[in-house]
Amino acid sequence: MNEEALQALLEQIAAGTTSPSAGVARLRRLPFEDLGFARLDHHRRLRQGAAEVILGQGKTPAQVAAIARAASGEPAGVPGNVLVTRATEAMYEAVLAALPEAVWHPLPRAITVERVPRTRGHGTVVVVAAGTSDLSVAEEAALTADMLGGPVETIWDCGVAGLHRLLAEVERLQRARAIVVAAGMEGALPSVVGGLVAAPVIAVPTSVGYGTSWGGMAALLGMLNSCASNVAVVNIDNGFGAGFVAASINRG
Amino acid sequence: MNEEALQALLEQIAAGTTSPSAGVARLRRLPFEDLGFARLDHHRRLRQGAAEVILGQGKTPAQVAAIARAASGEPAGVPGNVLVTRATEAMYEAVLAALPEAVWHPLPRAITVERVPRTRGHGTVVVVAAGTSDLSVAEEAALTADMLGGPVETIWDCGVAGLHRLLAEVERLQRARAIVVAAGMEGALPSVVGGLVAAPVIAVPTSVGYGTSWGGMAALLGMLNSCASNVAVVNIDNGFGAGFVAASINRG
Amino acid sequence: MNEEALQALLEQIAAGTTSPSAGVARLRRLPFEDLGFARLDHHRRLRQGAAEVILGQGKTPAQVAAIARAASGEPAGVPGNVLVTRATEAMYEAVLAALPEAVWHPLPRAITVERVPRTRGHGTVVVVAAGTSDLSVAEEAALTADMLGGPVETIWDCGVAGLHRLLAEVERLQRARAIVVAAGMEGALPSVVGGLVAAPVIAVPTSVGYGTSWGGMAALLGMLNSCASNVAVVNIDNGFGAGFVAASINRG
Amino acid sequence: MNEEALQALLEQIAAGTTSPSAGVARLRRLPFEDLGFARLDHHRRLRQGAAEVILGQGKTPAQVAAIARAASGEPAGVPGNVLVTRATEAMYEAVLAALPEAVWHPLPRAITVERVPRTRGHGTVVVVAAGTSDLSVAEEAALTADMLGGPVETIWDCGVAGLHRLLAEVERLQRARAIVVAAGMEGALPSVVGGLVAAPVIAVPTSVGYGTSWGGMAALLGMLNSCASNVAVVNIDNGFGAGFVAASINRG
Amino acid sequence: MNEEALQALLEQIAAGTTSPSAGVARLRRLPFEDLGFARLDHHRRLRQGAAEVILGQGKTPAQVAAIARAASGEPAGVPGNVLVTRATEAMYEAVLAALPEAVWHPLPRAITVERVPRTRGHGTVVVVAAGTSDLSVAEEAALTADMLGGPVETIWDCGVAGLHRLLAEVERLQRARAIVVAAGMEGALPSVVGGLVAAPVIAVPTSVGYGTSWGGMAALLGMLNSCASNVAVVNIDNGFGAGFVAASINRG
Amino acid sequence: MNEEALQALLEQIAAGTTSPSAGVARLRRLPFEDLGFARLDHHRRLRQGAAEVILGQGKTPAQVAAIARAASGEPAGVPGNVLVTRATEAMYEAVLAALPEAVWHPLPRAITVERVPRTRGHGTVVVVAAGTSDLSVAEEAALTADMLGGPVETIWDCGVAGLHRLLAEVERLQRARAIVVAAGMEGALPSVVGGLVAAPVIAVPTSVGYGTSWGGMAALLGMLNSCASNVAVVNIDNGFGAGFVAASINRG
Amino acid sequence: MNEEALQALLEQIAAGTTSPSAGVARLRRLPFEDLGFARLDHHRRLRQGAAEVILGQGKTPAQVAAIARAASGEPAGVPGNVLVTRATEAMYEAVLAALPEAVWHPLPRAITVERVPRTRGHGTVVVVAAGTSDLSVAEEAALTADMLGGPVETIWDCGVAGLHRLLAEVERLQRARAIVVAAGMEGALPSVVGGLVAAPVIAVPTSVGYGTSWGGMAALLGMLNSCASNVAVVNIDNGFGAGFVAASINRG
Amino acid sequence: MNEEALQALLEQIAAGTTSPSAGVARLRRLPFEDLGFARLDHHRRLRQGAAEVILGQGKTPAQVAAIARAASGEPAGVPGNVLVTRATEAMYEAVLAALPEAVWHPLPRAITVERVPRTRGHGTVVVVAAGTSDLSVAEEAALTADMLGGPVETIWDCGVAGLHRLLAEVERLQRARAIVVAAGMEGALPSVVGGLVAAPVIAVPTSVGYGTSWGGMAALLGMLNSCASNVAVVNIDNGFGAGFVAASINRG
């Protein structure tokens, strides 16, 4: 209930067309049901065409398909885009049966449905991956950012032990409005990238490595202790989160 | 704003003594300012006479004294009790200057001000300490429970390596409505107590020990992994929290 | 052996109807076999009709069925209720063959046998789950509390990132005598719930999440460090323990 | 060496005014000495008037004063602003003797020197602190953001256990272009704030708490596992880093 | 080479029946090949009839059978006993084909071959297990101690939450010369047992439990921090080591 | 109350010289007050002359002196020996004033009072220290073992990086009935010693080292994972516990 | 672009056969494409015949075969050796189809292709393994060192609990120019070896063990805290890294 | 006792000038006292003039001075160099009184005494420090390497966030025979340096940083997980160890 609706209700009461008791009944649950932030999602979607995001993990294919269908505005709602993360091929088949526009992205294991133009930000998001093993996480970040606030450029395979590959891309890095860096092992790449640019760097540690990599903890600690000041970090393997934050920066 | 006040406001609008716009102005911030839970504290205090609790740590003596004075209802409010935890003697002197009823409790390092009868629960809270080194934490739990929902009985110095001391107290333990057990080192006492009683046991690990006691972590883990089903745990050295939960059980 | 029985025995000895040696034989094992706490289980069951609990994990279906049969009072004992936790469907089939009243609860993976009315507490236990992935743990807590000290109400799917869903339930939360909150990831929900109510909150961290969720450790630490004072914690995924503690509070 | 200078050098060689060997000598170290990013700092400062930042910790007052003087453009350079973090009062006195504009900020323990207008971003940075103990970290974030890309608004003392205080500020939060949230203990505030807004949230855990707060680790883990997707994290107590990232977002 | 052999060699040299060069050749490798401790194994076996122990894990059935055969003195050596730990049934079949006396112990997953009487100690080793899930580790300890320095008595299923079961066995515990206690979860049992006896208690944590049991770490920490002074600890699930130490005490 | 006393009591009841009610009164607390283990301490001391042990840490000098006086049998009890561990010189002065036989041991920071001959075991305890920094822990172990079950021999300064120093002592090691090995850093010494002897080795990690020694954790883990089978471990820096276990072995 | 090529280009410009603008175009990317260190690999390979190393893990057999083919100089490049680590048999078959010289090493799971003589160092690398379970890691180290800077000698199965086996090899150890020591469990072997030699010891912890071996962490900590000064460490199970460092020492 | 001495002894026995019993007496302790490795120290010092190293930490000034005097060959031995690490100024004064050549090195807190020329290796050791806070550790490494196997060159203040400073030193790095890299925070510098050179890199993490730097653990993990293959690691802050290993490489 927005301010206009509230004004209208009170005018009806003033006019006697609604009784005070009926007004109390409608207003009683106001604090919880009609809070500004509860309306946020709708505002955002109308304004930005942003995709609804569904976490596939832990849901059945049928559940995912049903939620995706509703989120896309079917059968009779406002059309919208959908992104399903951590999906399976079985989920894709279920969604595809319901929504023929559905597309399967094998590396990031994601499904997208595009019914309206993707949201664009004011600049470019650049996603960087240290090694080939970091690609599935980096691709998830890139796809997420592209659905929610792209466009996105990618720079693959430029770990710090072969510095020349990274230095060859300095110009593109310096043009970015937000940068995502995915790296495993010692997680040093965000520090090096951060030292080369003025934009914020969202670092995402990957669980790549063995021994004391501790499933990504070594990379995470490296990133949290970065000697570059413009680095913030998301959870291990959380490519979706990194892409989401980068998109929110690029849209802002 | 409760339901009666809302009814009254809408009736004024219906009667024309308040304009719809003025109603909108009053209702606009309703979701945040007048939620039921914001009024909770007052309701609870009136109903229970429960003490206001002030965490002394990190505040200046003057700040503590000022907050304590207001919480006690001075100069002209409803009288109430006050409990200051993790206090210093300097804080006590400042509070004493403002409130002559203030009492200093050296072992739990706490200040109390009693201006109304303490809240009583429906039964008894029993606080158990494994060793003498656990006493300051156990005393904090006992004082807290006594201020907020006593009465409290205490059983000191009955660690599991001298089982007969504990077994001699089985009867008192079995009469309790809620039990707090403070223990350091291996933290085994709550399991043993839990096996002897039907009441809930709130276990509080203390940072007593050395080597791999890890500042109380060994005791904490022991308590979380208790083979007795009626044990729940609070943070290391958090005697206040344990006493608070026990009081809330005894009042319920 | 209670005090009356002991008095009777000694009077028989005084009367010469029992010899001192026969008395020694009966009393020899008294400290261990007839301790007050050993009698507790029987007392509790007669008074409360409380269910016997069997941990299925690590037992064979045949073992579970045999224990369940005995616990239920078959073939010729006092009838009682039974709760098997961490069970499998094979266990269910074995129990069902022995006890036709057996019911399978698929989400919490539990078996119940009800031969007497369930124990009721003095109020209501409310069980809250942050997300759908926390449901199996939350359902285990709810079922346990309902068997041992209900009735139980449940509030599902109200994580802190969508606060309005929780706020809509404030009234039910404030009516509860004990609250269980199951949450994974950052484990913030018990703090928010704790701030809304006066009753004790038993927090149960779930192993939901990835990366640094560390199989529930992040949620556990969040709950132990809760800024709400009325929160106590049980082990990760220990829905049974949380429900057990809540029931013991509600019965007390 | 930029492209124009390179063109000029080669033309001198073509013209014979520079020998090929002299050209080789100049170009030999080109890869390392004259990379574009080495010039970055100067470009940024000229374009943005951004302050130079000096980490006081581990330096002597005299060292800090000398660096601050040079960074401010004294005696004869381009005037610039200076921010000294983790400073001491002795450092302040040394800087003040050299630069009369120096200002001491006691809570964040920082020194500022303003000789040119502060850099402004395209929107507002909002800095939120959960409790009073988080203030020194939050103030460092606020001061940093204000020096490098403000303006900044602050919201103090709105922890999750008293939700109404936070909800009262929803509007200001939703207007922000970047939000910094400082919290200790369970670190739940960024999740709640993140669920209320569309802007990126930079979470900074503080070392506030005891027991299993592990010097801020509990809060850090809570933030990394946030169920809100728009949260990124910096190191424990790293208010400077959080403010720096927020400023870089607001300037972008 | 013992002192007598050395004396004899030098006398042969003095007598000229052995040349100095031949003496050098024999003595050259003396420091490494003929140290007293290299002969230890043979001495011990002759004196004690102690079993040779083979760690099955990581070996092929054929390898295990070959080593067991040699260790048992086949085809023409001194007969001896053999204990294979962490074995598989396939290993058992291979050993059985070579040594018909081989016996399979399913719970501790061990193979024994007895060709001489087992070594006996001066008293009794008692092995205690907290719960049924600790039995495979406890059985490994019992079998090991019995092969290397028994006799062994066992006390199963007497966890600290049901203290009366343990107290009923105090007499047997107090008669033991060495005690092994296997327990998982909070690992409190060794503290309780240690408080009841004067003999050394060898505690072996088991990986039983879930959540924060951390694969036995909680139990290990509990045992290391035992408030009973007569408790020493071996690695998680290392029933073999516990039994070995207990046997070495009982033989000593 | 042993069986004979119980028989006597019942016979008095049978004979009418004790009433059944008086019998109930005596028997009521039997389970807890008169268990065998409650009398243990007295039995042990009478039989062994073993010293009473007082943990000085956390007590005042006056408390320590009072307990020591009583433990020594003053003013009119059975004379006994006393060992105070983790003591201060102030404690020593207080004890000395009460008991002129008191002796101060500066390196292990312990006080002893000898009023009866020390308990001797059946063999010798050997205490080994890896480096000079491990001496205070090793000395505590040696003094404890010597008070409770010596005699004790010591071997100092024979770390594994200078193997010849250890090898020179093989003979003494092989003669020992129980061995204590104190080592910090990598904690490898118990494995090497364990491989040289048949007796049980009690390993005590010391908090010597820096960096990843983690206050003794590296040494503790090394000892728990020892490839020698006859090694059991006590807590970090727990020289007292190691000596206590070794003495209990040597007495057994 | 090496110095000669640069000199040639500038001389063409001086001679007018290349225009300055064309020179700028070629030189523009010089910093990144033609950095000295980018040429390193080629220099090294020409000078040393060193093998190119391919990490098999995470690649498809087809990818591995394609890279191996190119790295070996096929079809028309300079012939070179190839080492594929963490390979599978399927990878071997793919490589063998492309390069008939390919050899499969089952224990270290590696593939080698030799088309030129292996690089030799100035001395010998000795690789030591504590137990048979450490062999696959030790073999990887030995093969790597032999491909990149051997020759290599190996000493297997000489753990610290059977010291005489190691002491018998002192002479070979003292002749080595670099030593690799692979050990699991407590990781004590590098300390003992380090104390016997003057050469650098590269220690590689293996994930052998159970309980608190923590997948090799115990061994890693033991090695980092070695009391021998000539020990440096690589990651858990990183036989390749250990061999690589040893080879680089032996070549140096 | 080397082979010649043994031959001579046996010839004396053969000649009758030494009795067999006297020979036994001399040979009895041979395995331990006269092992080849026990003579190593003397051999090395004579051949190399290498300094004796004394760990100051945990010793008194008088002890340090006495050991230093003996190690330097005073009063009448072979002159030698001495290095005291982790020293205090009081130790320096004591050493200076005994040995006037003693020099105090304030940053690495070390004392050196040079009485013979320092040992030189076959090339150069380069020591690199990431930041100024890493200097004391780096200086300790440089001084150690210079005393035991220099010469040493140093490169200070070239962290990865300002890459151009490091790249300017590539040539010196590529000339080194062994490189030590000291870095705190994320510890990324060794990876970057390792990617630029063929020589072995000894990485030493420093305890510089805050929050999750965990006293150097983040840097240590970063270095262990380095994506550069030529990196080996020593303990946190162990500049001495890094310099020692580098010197042993340079001498080899």
Short mmCIF file of C-alpha atoms in Angstrom, two decimals, chain D residues 2-251:
data_model
loop_
_atom_site.label_atom_id
_atom_site.label_comp_id
_atom_site.label_asym_id
_atom_site.label_seq_id
_atom_site.Cartn_x
_atom_site.Cartn_y
_atom_site.Cartn_z
CA ASN D 2 53.88 7.39 -23.64
CA GLU D 3 53.15 6.83 -27.28
CA GLU D 4 54.02 10.38 -28.26
CA ALA D 5 57.41 10.16 -26.63
CA LEU D 6 58.05 6.86 -28.35
CA GLN D 7 57.07 8.33 -31.72
CA ALA D 8 59.40 11.26 -31.09
CA LEU D 9 62.29 8.95 -30.20
CA LEU D 10 61.86 6.87 -33.33
CA GLU D 11 61.64 9.99 -35.45
CA GLN D 12 64.93 11.16 -33.96
CA ILE D 13 66.40 7.82 -34.94
CA ALA D 14 64.91 8.11 -38.42
CA ALA D 15 66.36 11.61 -38.61
CA GLY D 16 69.72 10.35 -37.44
CA THR D 17 69.81 12.68 -34.43
CA THR D 18 69.73 9.64 -32.17
CA SER D 19 71.71 6.51 -32.96
CA PRO D 20 70.03 3.08 -32.99
CA SER D 21 72.30 2.01 -30.11
CA ALA D 22 71.25 4.95 -27.96
CA GLY D 23 67.67 4.01 -28.81
CA VAL D 24 68.24 0.46 -27.69
CA ALA D 25 69.73 1.74 -24.45
CA ARG D 26 66.67 3.86 -23.76
CA LEU D 27 64.20 1.18 -24.78
CA ARG D 28 65.88 -1.70 -23.01
CA ARG D 29 64.24 -1.02 -19.67
CA LEU D 30 60.99 0.17 -21.15
CA PRO D 31 58.98 -2.89 -20.18
CA PHE D 32 59.51 -2.24 -16.51
CA GLU D 33 60.14 1.43 -15.99
CA ASP D 34 57.56 3.13 -18.09
CA LEU D 35 54.47 0.99 -17.97
CA GLY D 36 51.23 2.91 -18.08
CA PHE D 37 50.25 1.84 -14.61
CA ALA D 38 53.32 3.44 -13.10
CA ARG D 39 51.86 6.77 -14.12
CA LEU D 40 48.43 5.90 -12.78
CA ASP D 41 48.82 7.51 -9.39
CA HIS D 42 49.56 10.90 -10.88
CA HIS D 43 46.72 10.71 -13.33
CA ARG D 44 44.25 9.80 -10.66
CA ARG D 45 45.30 12.53 -8.33
CA LEU D 46 45.15 15.22 -10.97
CA ARG D 47 41.75 14.08 -12.16
CA GLN D 48 40.16 13.49 -8.78
CA GLY D 49 42.03 15.42 -6.17
CA ALA D 50 41.92 12.20 -4.21
CA ALA D 51 43.88 12.12 -1.00
CA GLU D 52 47.12 10.22 -0.68
CA VAL D 53 46.80 7.62 2.06
CA ILE D 54 49.58 6.85 4.54
CA LEU D 55 49.43 3.84 6.86
CA GLY D 56 50.78 5.24 10.12
CA GLN D 57 51.27 1.90 11.84
CA GLY D 58 54.92 0.87 11.94
CA LYS D 59 56.32 4.27 11.03
CA THR D 60 57.94 6.92 13.24
CA PRO D 61 56.26 10.33 13.71
CA ALA D 62 59.07 11.94 11.78
CA GLN D 63 58.64 9.53 8.88
CA VAL D 64 54.90 10.14 8.80
CA ALA D 65 55.38 13.89 8.84
CA ALA D 66 57.92 13.79 6.03
CA ILE D 67 55.74 11.61 3.82
CA ALA D 68 52.64 13.68 4.61
CA ARG D 69 54.47 16.87 3.69
CA ALA D 70 55.57 15.49 0.34
CA ALA D 71 52.16 13.99 -0.35
CA SER D 72 50.50 17.33 0.33
CA GLY D 73 52.63 18.95 -2.33
CA GLU D 74 54.87 20.90 0.02
CA PRO D 75 57.07 22.81 -0.42
CA ALA D 76 56.52 23.45 -4.11
CA GLY D 77 54.45 20.69 -5.67
CA VAL D 78 50.83 20.39 -6.69
CA PRO D 79 48.71 20.73 -3.51
CA GLY D 80 46.95 17.56 -2.45
CA ASN D 81 45.01 16.04 0.45
CA VAL D 82 46.47 13.53 2.87
CA LEU D 83 44.90 10.84 5.05
CA VAL D 84 47.00 9.08 7.71
CA THR D 85 45.35 5.94 9.13
CA ARG D 86 46.21 3.98 12.30
CA ALA D 87 48.00 7.08 13.55
CA THR D 88 49.07 8.17 17.02
CA GLU D 89 48.81 11.55 18.68
CA ALA D 90 52.59 11.85 18.45
CA MET D 91 52.30 11.45 14.71
CA TYR D 92 49.66 14.12 14.67
CA GLU D 93 51.91 16.56 16.50
CA ALA D 94 54.72 15.91 14.04
CA VAL D 95 52.44 16.40 11.05
CA LEU D 96 50.88 19.52 12.57
CA ALA D 97 54.30 21.11 12.96
CA ALA D 98 54.86 20.61 9.24
CA LEU D 99 51.36 21.24 7.96
CA PRO D 100 49.15 23.61 10.02
CA GLU D 101 46.00 22.43 8.25
CA ALA D 102 46.37 18.98 9.84
CA VAL D 103 43.32 17.75 11.78
CA TRP D 104 43.24 14.94 14.37
CA HIS D 105 40.29 12.51 14.38
CA PRO D 106 40.44 10.75 17.74
CA LEU D 107 37.92 7.93 17.29
CA PRO D 108 39.27 6.51 14.02
CA ARG D 109 42.78 7.58 15.08
CA ALA D 110 43.43 9.34 11.80
CA ILE D 111 45.00 12.57 10.56
CA THR D 112 43.69 14.55 7.61
CA VAL D 113 45.23 17.42 5.66
CA GLU D 114 42.97 19.21 3.22
CA ARG D 115 44.53 21.56 0.71
CA VAL D 116 42.10 21.04 -2.15
CA PRO D 117 38.38 20.24 -2.17
CA ARG D 118 37.61 16.65 -1.30
CA THR D 119 36.69 14.32 -4.14
CA ARG D 120 32.93 13.85 -4.45
CA GLY D 121 31.17 10.81 -5.94
CA HIS D 122 27.93 10.65 -7.91
CA GLY D 123 25.78 9.74 -4.91
CA THR D 124 26.02 9.13 -1.19
CA VAL D 125 27.92 6.58 0.85
CA VAL D 126 26.06 5.43 3.97
CA VAL D 127 28.08 3.91 6.81
CA VAL D 128 26.17 1.79 9.36
CA ALA D 129 27.49 0.56 12.73
CA ALA D 130 25.79 -2.20 14.73
CA GLY D 131 26.92 -1.14 18.20
CA THR D 132 28.93 1.52 19.95
CA SER D 133 31.93 -0.78 20.10
CA ASP D 134 32.03 -0.86 16.32
CA LEU D 135 32.31 2.92 16.10
CA SER D 136 36.05 3.35 15.71
CA VAL D 137 36.08 1.01 12.73
CA ALA D 138 32.95 2.60 11.28
CA GLU D 139 34.36 6.10 11.75
CA GLU D 140 37.52 5.08 9.91
CA ALA D 141 35.37 3.83 7.04
CA ALA D 142 33.32 7.03 7.04
CA LEU D 143 36.34 9.33 7.12
CA THR D 144 38.10 7.37 4.39
CA ALA D 145 35.06 7.38 2.13
CA ASP D 146 34.53 11.06 2.75
CA MET D 147 38.11 11.93 1.84
CA LEU D 148 38.13 9.79 -1.31
CA GLY D 149 34.59 9.79 -2.67
CA GLY D 150 31.86 11.12 -0.40
CA PRO D 151 29.62 12.62 0.80
CA VAL D 152 28.97 10.22 3.65
CA GLU D 153 26.00 9.74 5.96
CA THR D 154 26.21 7.65 9.11
CA ILE D 155 23.70 5.48 10.99
CA TRP D 156 24.97 4.37 14.40
CA ASP D 157 23.77 1.79 16.93
CA CYS D 158 21.19 -0.29 15.11
CA GLY D 159 22.02 -3.93 15.83
CA VAL D 160 19.74 -6.72 14.69
CA ALA D 161 18.43 -7.51 18.17
CA GLY D 162 16.58 -4.17 18.15
CA LEU D 163 15.29 -4.22 14.63
CA HIS D 164 13.03 -1.17 14.87
CA ARG D 165 16.04 1.15 15.02
CA LEU D 166 17.25 -0.13 11.68
CA LEU D 167 13.83 -0.16 10.05
CA ALA D 168 13.44 3.51 10.90
CA GLU D 169 16.35 4.23 8.55
CA VAL D 170 15.23 2.20 5.55
CA GLU D 171 14.66 5.26 3.43
CA ARG D 172 18.18 6.64 3.86
CA LEU D 173 19.63 3.19 3.23
CA GLN D 174 17.66 2.84 -0.01
CA ARG D 175 18.95 6.18 -1.28
CA ALA D 176 22.65 5.23 -0.85
CA ARG D 177 24.88 4.42 -3.80
CA ALA D 178 27.19 2.29 -1.64
CA ILE D 179 26.76 1.12 1.94
CA VAL D 180 29.40 0.15 4.49
CA VAL D 181 28.20 -1.98 7.43
CA ALA D 182 30.48 -2.49 10.44
CA ALA D 183 29.47 -5.17 12.92
CA GLY D 184 31.07 -7.52 15.42
CA MET D 185 29.73 -10.50 17.37
CA GLU D 186 27.60 -12.57 14.94
CA GLY D 187 27.95 -10.08 12.08
CA ALA D 188 24.32 -10.40 11.02
CA LEU D 189 23.65 -6.75 10.21
CA PRO D 190 24.96 -6.76 6.62
CA SER D 191 22.54 -9.56 5.72
CA VAL D 192 19.60 -7.61 7.08
CA VAL D 193 20.72 -4.37 5.43
CA GLY D 194 21.48 -6.18 2.19
CA GLY D 195 17.95 -7.52 2.09
CA LEU D 196 16.56 -3.98 2.32
CA VAL D 197 18.50 -2.30 -0.52
CA ALA D 198 19.64 -2.73 -4.11
CA ALA D 199 23.03 -1.01 -3.71
CA PRO D 200 26.25 -2.93 -2.98
CA VAL D 201 26.97 -3.48 0.71
CA ILE D 202 30.60 -3.58 1.86
CA ALA D 203 30.68 -5.46 5.15
CA VAL D 204 33.52 -4.96 7.62
CA PRO D 205 33.69 -7.34 10.58
CA THR D 206 34.99 -5.88 13.82
CA SER D 207 36.93 -7.68 16.52
CA VAL D 208 34.19 -6.89 19.03
CA GLY D 209 33.01 -9.79 21.20
CA TYR D 210 34.50 -12.50 23.36
CA GLY D 211 34.67 -16.25 23.58
CA THR D 212 34.06 -17.70 20.15
CA SER D 213 33.98 -14.33 18.45
CA TRP D 214 37.61 -15.24 17.78
CA GLY D 215 38.71 -11.66 17.31
CA GLY D 216 36.16 -11.03 14.59
CA MET D 217 36.23 -14.40 12.80
CA ALA D 218 32.62 -15.19 13.75
CA ALA D 219 31.49 -11.91 12.25
CA LEU D 220 33.65 -12.43 9.17
CA LEU D 221 32.21 -15.88 8.55
CA GLY D 222 28.69 -14.57 9.08
CA MET D 223 29.28 -11.91 6.44
CA LEU D 224 30.90 -14.25 3.92
CA ASN D 225 27.94 -16.60 4.27
CA SER D 226 25.37 -13.84 4.03
CA CYS D 227 22.09 -14.91 2.51
CA ALA D 228 21.86 -11.46 0.88
CA SER D 229 23.49 -11.50 -2.55
CA ASN D 230 24.75 -7.92 -2.64
CA VAL D 231 27.28 -8.22 0.19
CA ALA D 232 31.08 -8.23 -0.23
CA VAL D 233 33.50 -8.29 2.66
CA VAL D 234 36.84 -6.79 3.73
CA ASN D 235 39.26 -7.90 6.44
CA ILE D 236 38.49 -7.70 10.17
CA ASP D 237 38.65 -4.14 11.52
CA ASN D 238 39.61 -2.87 8.07
CA GLY D 239 37.43 0.22 8.13
CA PHE D 240 39.87 1.93 5.81
CA GLY D 241 39.46 -0.76 3.15
CA ALA D 242 35.67 -0.70 3.40
CA GLY D 243 35.59 3.09 3.03
CA PHE D 244 38.07 2.91 0.17
CA VAL D 245 35.97 0.41 -1.80
CA ALA D 246 32.77 2.37 -1.11
CA ALA D 247 34.43 5.56 -2.33
CA SER D 248 35.67 3.86 -5.47
CA ILE D 249 32.09 2.71 -6.16
CA ASN D 250 30.65 6.15 -5.53
CA ARG D 251 33.25 7.84 -7.76
#
